[in-house]
Tab-separated table of C-alpha atoms in Angstrom:
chain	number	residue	atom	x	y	z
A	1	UNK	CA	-45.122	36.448	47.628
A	2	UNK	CA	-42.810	33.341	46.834
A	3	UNK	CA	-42.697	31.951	43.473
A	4	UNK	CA	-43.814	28.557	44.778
A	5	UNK	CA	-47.081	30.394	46.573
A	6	UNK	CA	-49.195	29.726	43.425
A	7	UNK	CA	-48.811	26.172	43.354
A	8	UNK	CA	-49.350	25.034	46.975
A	9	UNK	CA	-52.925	25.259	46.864
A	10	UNK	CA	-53.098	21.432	45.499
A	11	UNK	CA	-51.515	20.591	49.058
A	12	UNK	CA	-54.851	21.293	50.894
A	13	UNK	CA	-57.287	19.290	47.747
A	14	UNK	CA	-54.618	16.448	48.327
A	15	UNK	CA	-54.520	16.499	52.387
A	16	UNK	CA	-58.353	16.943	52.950
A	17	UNK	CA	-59.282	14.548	49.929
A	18	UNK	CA	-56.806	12.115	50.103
A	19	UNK	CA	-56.560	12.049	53.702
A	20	UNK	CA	-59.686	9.960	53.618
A	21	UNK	CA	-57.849	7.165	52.418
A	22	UNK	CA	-54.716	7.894	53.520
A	23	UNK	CA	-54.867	9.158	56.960
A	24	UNK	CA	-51.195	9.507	57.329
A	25	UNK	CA	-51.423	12.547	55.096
A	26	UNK	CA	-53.050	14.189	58.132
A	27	UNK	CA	-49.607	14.638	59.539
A	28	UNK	CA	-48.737	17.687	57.180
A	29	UNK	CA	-50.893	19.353	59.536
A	30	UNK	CA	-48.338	19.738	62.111
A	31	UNK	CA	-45.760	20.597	59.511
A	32	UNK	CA	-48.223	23.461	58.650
A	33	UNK	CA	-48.705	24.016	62.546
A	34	UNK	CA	-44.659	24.125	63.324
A	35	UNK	CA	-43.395	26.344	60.202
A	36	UNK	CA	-46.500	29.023	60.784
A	37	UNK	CA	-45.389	29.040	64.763
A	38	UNK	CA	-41.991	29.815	64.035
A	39	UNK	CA	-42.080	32.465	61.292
A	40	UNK	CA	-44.896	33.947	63.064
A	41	UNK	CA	-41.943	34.717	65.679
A	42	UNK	CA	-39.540	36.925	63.310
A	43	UNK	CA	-42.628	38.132	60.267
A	44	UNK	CA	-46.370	37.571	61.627
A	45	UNK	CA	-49.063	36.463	59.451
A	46	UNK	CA	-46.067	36.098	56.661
A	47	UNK	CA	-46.851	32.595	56.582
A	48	UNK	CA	-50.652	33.484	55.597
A	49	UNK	CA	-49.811	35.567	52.492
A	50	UNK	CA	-46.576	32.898	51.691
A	51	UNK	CA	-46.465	29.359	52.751
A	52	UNK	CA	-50.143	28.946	53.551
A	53	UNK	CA	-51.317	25.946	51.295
A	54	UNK	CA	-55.027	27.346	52.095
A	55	UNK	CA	-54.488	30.797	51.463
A	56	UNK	CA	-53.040	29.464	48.161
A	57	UNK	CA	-55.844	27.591	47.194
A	58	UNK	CA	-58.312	30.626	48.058
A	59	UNK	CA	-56.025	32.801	46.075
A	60	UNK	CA	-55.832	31.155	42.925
A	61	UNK	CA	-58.812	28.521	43.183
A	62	UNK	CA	-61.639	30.024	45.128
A	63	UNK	CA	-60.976	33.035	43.032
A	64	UNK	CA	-62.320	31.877	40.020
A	65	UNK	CA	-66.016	31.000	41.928
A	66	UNK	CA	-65.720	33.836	44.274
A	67	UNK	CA	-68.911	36.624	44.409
A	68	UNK	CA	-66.246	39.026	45.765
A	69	UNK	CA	-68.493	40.443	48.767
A	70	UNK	CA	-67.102	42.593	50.724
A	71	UNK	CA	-65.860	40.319	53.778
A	72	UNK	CA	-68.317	40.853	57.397
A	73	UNK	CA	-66.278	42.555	59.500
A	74	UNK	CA	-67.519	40.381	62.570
A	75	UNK	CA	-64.839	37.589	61.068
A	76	UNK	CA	-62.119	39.895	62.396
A	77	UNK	CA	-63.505	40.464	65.689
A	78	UNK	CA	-61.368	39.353	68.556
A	79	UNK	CA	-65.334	38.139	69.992
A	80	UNK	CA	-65.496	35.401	67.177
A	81	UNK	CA	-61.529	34.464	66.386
A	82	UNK	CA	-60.987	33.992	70.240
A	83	UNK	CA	-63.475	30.937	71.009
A	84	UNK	CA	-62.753	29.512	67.307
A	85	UNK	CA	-59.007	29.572	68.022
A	86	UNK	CA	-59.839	28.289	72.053
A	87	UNK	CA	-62.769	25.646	70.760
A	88	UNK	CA	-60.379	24.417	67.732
A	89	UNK	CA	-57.371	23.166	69.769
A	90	UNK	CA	-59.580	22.256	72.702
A	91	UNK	CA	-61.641	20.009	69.973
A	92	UNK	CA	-57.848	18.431	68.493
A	93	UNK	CA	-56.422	18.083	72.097
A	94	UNK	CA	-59.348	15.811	73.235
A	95	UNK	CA	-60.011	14.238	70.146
A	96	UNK	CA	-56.080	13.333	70.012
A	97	UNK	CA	-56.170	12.462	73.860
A	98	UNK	CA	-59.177	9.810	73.239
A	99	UNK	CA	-57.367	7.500	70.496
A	100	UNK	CA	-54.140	6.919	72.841
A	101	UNK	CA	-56.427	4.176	74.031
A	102	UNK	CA	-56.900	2.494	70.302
A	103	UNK	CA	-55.008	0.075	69.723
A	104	UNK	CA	-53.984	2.245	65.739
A	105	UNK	CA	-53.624	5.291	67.337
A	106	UNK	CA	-51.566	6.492	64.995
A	107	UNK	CA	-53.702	5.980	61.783
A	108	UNK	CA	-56.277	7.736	64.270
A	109	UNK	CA	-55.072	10.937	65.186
A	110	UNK	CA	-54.149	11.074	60.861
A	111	UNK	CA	-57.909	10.917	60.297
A	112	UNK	CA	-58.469	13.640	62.903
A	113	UNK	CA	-56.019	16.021	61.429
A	114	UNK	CA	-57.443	15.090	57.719
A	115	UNK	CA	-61.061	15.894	59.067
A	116	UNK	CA	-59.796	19.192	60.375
A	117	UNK	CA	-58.244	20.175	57.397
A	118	UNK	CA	-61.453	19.201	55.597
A	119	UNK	CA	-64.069	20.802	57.565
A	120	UNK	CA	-62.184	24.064	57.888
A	121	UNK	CA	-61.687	23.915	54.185
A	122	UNK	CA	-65.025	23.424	53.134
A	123	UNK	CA	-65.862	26.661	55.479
A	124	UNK	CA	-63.057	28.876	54.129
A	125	UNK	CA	-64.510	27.743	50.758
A	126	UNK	CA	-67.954	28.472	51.628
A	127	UNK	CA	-67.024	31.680	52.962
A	128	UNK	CA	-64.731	32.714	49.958
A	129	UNK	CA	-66.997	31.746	47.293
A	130	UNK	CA	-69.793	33.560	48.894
A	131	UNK	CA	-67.814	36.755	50.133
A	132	UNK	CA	-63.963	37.673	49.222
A	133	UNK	CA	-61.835	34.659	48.861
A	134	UNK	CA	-59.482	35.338	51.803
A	135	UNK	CA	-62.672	35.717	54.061
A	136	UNK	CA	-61.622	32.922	56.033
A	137	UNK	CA	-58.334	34.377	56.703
A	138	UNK	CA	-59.827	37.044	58.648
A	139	UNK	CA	-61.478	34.589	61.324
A	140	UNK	CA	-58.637	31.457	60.597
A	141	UNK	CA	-57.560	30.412	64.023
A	142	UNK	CA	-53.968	29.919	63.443
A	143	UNK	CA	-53.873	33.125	61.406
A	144	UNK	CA	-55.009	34.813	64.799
A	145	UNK	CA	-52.120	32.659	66.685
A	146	UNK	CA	-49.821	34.161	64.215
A	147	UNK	CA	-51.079	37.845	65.210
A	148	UNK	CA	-50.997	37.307	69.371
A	149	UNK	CA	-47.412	36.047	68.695
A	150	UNK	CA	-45.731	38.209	65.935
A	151	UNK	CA	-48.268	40.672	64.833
A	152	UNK	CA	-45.855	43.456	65.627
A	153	UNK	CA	-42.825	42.244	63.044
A	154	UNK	CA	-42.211	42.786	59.798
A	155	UNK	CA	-44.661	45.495	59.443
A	156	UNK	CA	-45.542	47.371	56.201
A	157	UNK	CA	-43.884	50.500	55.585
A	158	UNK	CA	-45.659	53.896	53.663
A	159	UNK	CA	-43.721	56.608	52.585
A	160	UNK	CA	-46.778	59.206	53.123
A	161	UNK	CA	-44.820	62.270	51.389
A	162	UNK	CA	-44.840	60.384	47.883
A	163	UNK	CA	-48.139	58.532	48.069
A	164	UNK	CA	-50.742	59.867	45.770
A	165	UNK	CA	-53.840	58.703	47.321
A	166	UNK	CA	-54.641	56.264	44.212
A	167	UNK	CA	-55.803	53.356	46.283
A	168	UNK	CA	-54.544	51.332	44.559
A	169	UNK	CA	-53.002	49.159	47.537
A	170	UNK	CA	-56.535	48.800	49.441
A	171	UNK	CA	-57.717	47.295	45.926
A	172	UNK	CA	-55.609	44.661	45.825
A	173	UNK	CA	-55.152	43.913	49.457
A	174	UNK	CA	-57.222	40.579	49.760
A	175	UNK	CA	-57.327	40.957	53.356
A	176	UNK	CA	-59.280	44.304	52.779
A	177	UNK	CA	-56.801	45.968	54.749
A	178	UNK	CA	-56.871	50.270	55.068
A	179	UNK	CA	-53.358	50.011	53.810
A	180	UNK	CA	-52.620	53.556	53.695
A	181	UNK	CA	-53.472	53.261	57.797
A	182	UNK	CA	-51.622	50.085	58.094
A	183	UNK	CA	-48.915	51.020	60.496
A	184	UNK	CA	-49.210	48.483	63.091
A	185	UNK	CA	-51.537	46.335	61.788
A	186	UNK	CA	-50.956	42.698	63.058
A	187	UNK	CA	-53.080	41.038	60.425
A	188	UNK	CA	-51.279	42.195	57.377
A	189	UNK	CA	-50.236	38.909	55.359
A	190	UNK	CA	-47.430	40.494	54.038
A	191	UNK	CA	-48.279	39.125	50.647
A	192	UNK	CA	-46.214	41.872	48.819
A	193	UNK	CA	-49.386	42.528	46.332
A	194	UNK	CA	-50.038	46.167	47.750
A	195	UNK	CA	-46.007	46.886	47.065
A	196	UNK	CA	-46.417	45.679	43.218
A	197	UNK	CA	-49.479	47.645	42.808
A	198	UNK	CA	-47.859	51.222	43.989
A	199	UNK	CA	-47.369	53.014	41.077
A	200	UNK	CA	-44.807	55.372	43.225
A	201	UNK	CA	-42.653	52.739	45.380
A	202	UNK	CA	-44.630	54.431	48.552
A	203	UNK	CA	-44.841	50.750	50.140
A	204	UNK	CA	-42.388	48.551	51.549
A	205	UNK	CA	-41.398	45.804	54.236
């Protein structure tokens, strides 16, 4: 991970708080929305285990309250991240669409991105505090946007001839990843922790 990862965590507590009174905050959203697109192109779900201001705050806030439950594994199921993905931007498109007729439609559509960020934080919260912290991750619908667009870049490498089977890299995965099977898998954050962890330099991007 970045050095800055640890500290962008306040982004989402300022954006979904202070969003209520300052709507233009809401606006980060799409800065979110355009840098995840485009380094989803060349790395994946990089983004998720890098730049994400929410994974950030799960990481090193959500933590600290978390039960550490193993996460369901229906939140990675294509039959739930679909229709969240799908009902998510069909929700924002409309609810965008609607204040073009307002006459401050540009304090509007703030307030919708500031709710977004807010509801979705107070269910990755729920989720993490309850389960793992990166629970939400596994359902997030721009995590899964990420996967349908790069999911085959920037994959983790394994050097199978010197790993020692310690495990070592699925404990610290907090994606809950089968790392020593992780070949191709698109969902891998590439958060680096696994490749710190290996006591025998077996991992590697």
């Amino acid at each position: 991970m970045l050095k800055i990862t640890p500290y962008l965590g306040s982004l989402v507590v300022i954006v979904s708080l202070g969003g209520l009174w300052y709507p233009i905050l809401g606006y980060f959203m799409f800065l979110v929305m355009g840098t995840l697109f485009i380094t989803s192109l060349f790395r994946g779900r990089w983004f998720c285990g890098n730049l994400c201001p929410r994974g950030s705050y799960f990481d090193y806030g959500i933590i600290k309250i978390s039960k550490k439950r193993k996460i369901p594994k229906i939140l990675s199921s294509m039959w739930v991240r679909v229709p969240a993905f799908t009902l998510m931007m069909a929700l924002m498109m409309y609810r965008i669409s609607v204040t073009f007729a307002a006459q401050n439609t540009f304090e509007l559509i703030g307030t919708i991105l500031v709710s977004m960020c807010l509801v979705t934080t107070i269910i990755g919260t729920m989720l993490g505090g309850y389960f793992n912290t990166r629970s939400w991750c596994n359902a997030c619908p721009m995590g899964t946007m990420q996967r349908f667009i790069g999911g085959n870049k920037h994959q983790l490498q394994m050097d199978h001839e010197s790993c020692v089977d310690c495990k070592l890299c699925e404990k610290v995965c907090p994606m809950e990843l089968k790392v020593r099977d992780i070949g191709n898998n698109p969902d891998c954050i590439k958060c680096g922790r696994c490749v710190e962890k290996c006591p025998k330099d077996s991992l590697s991007f």
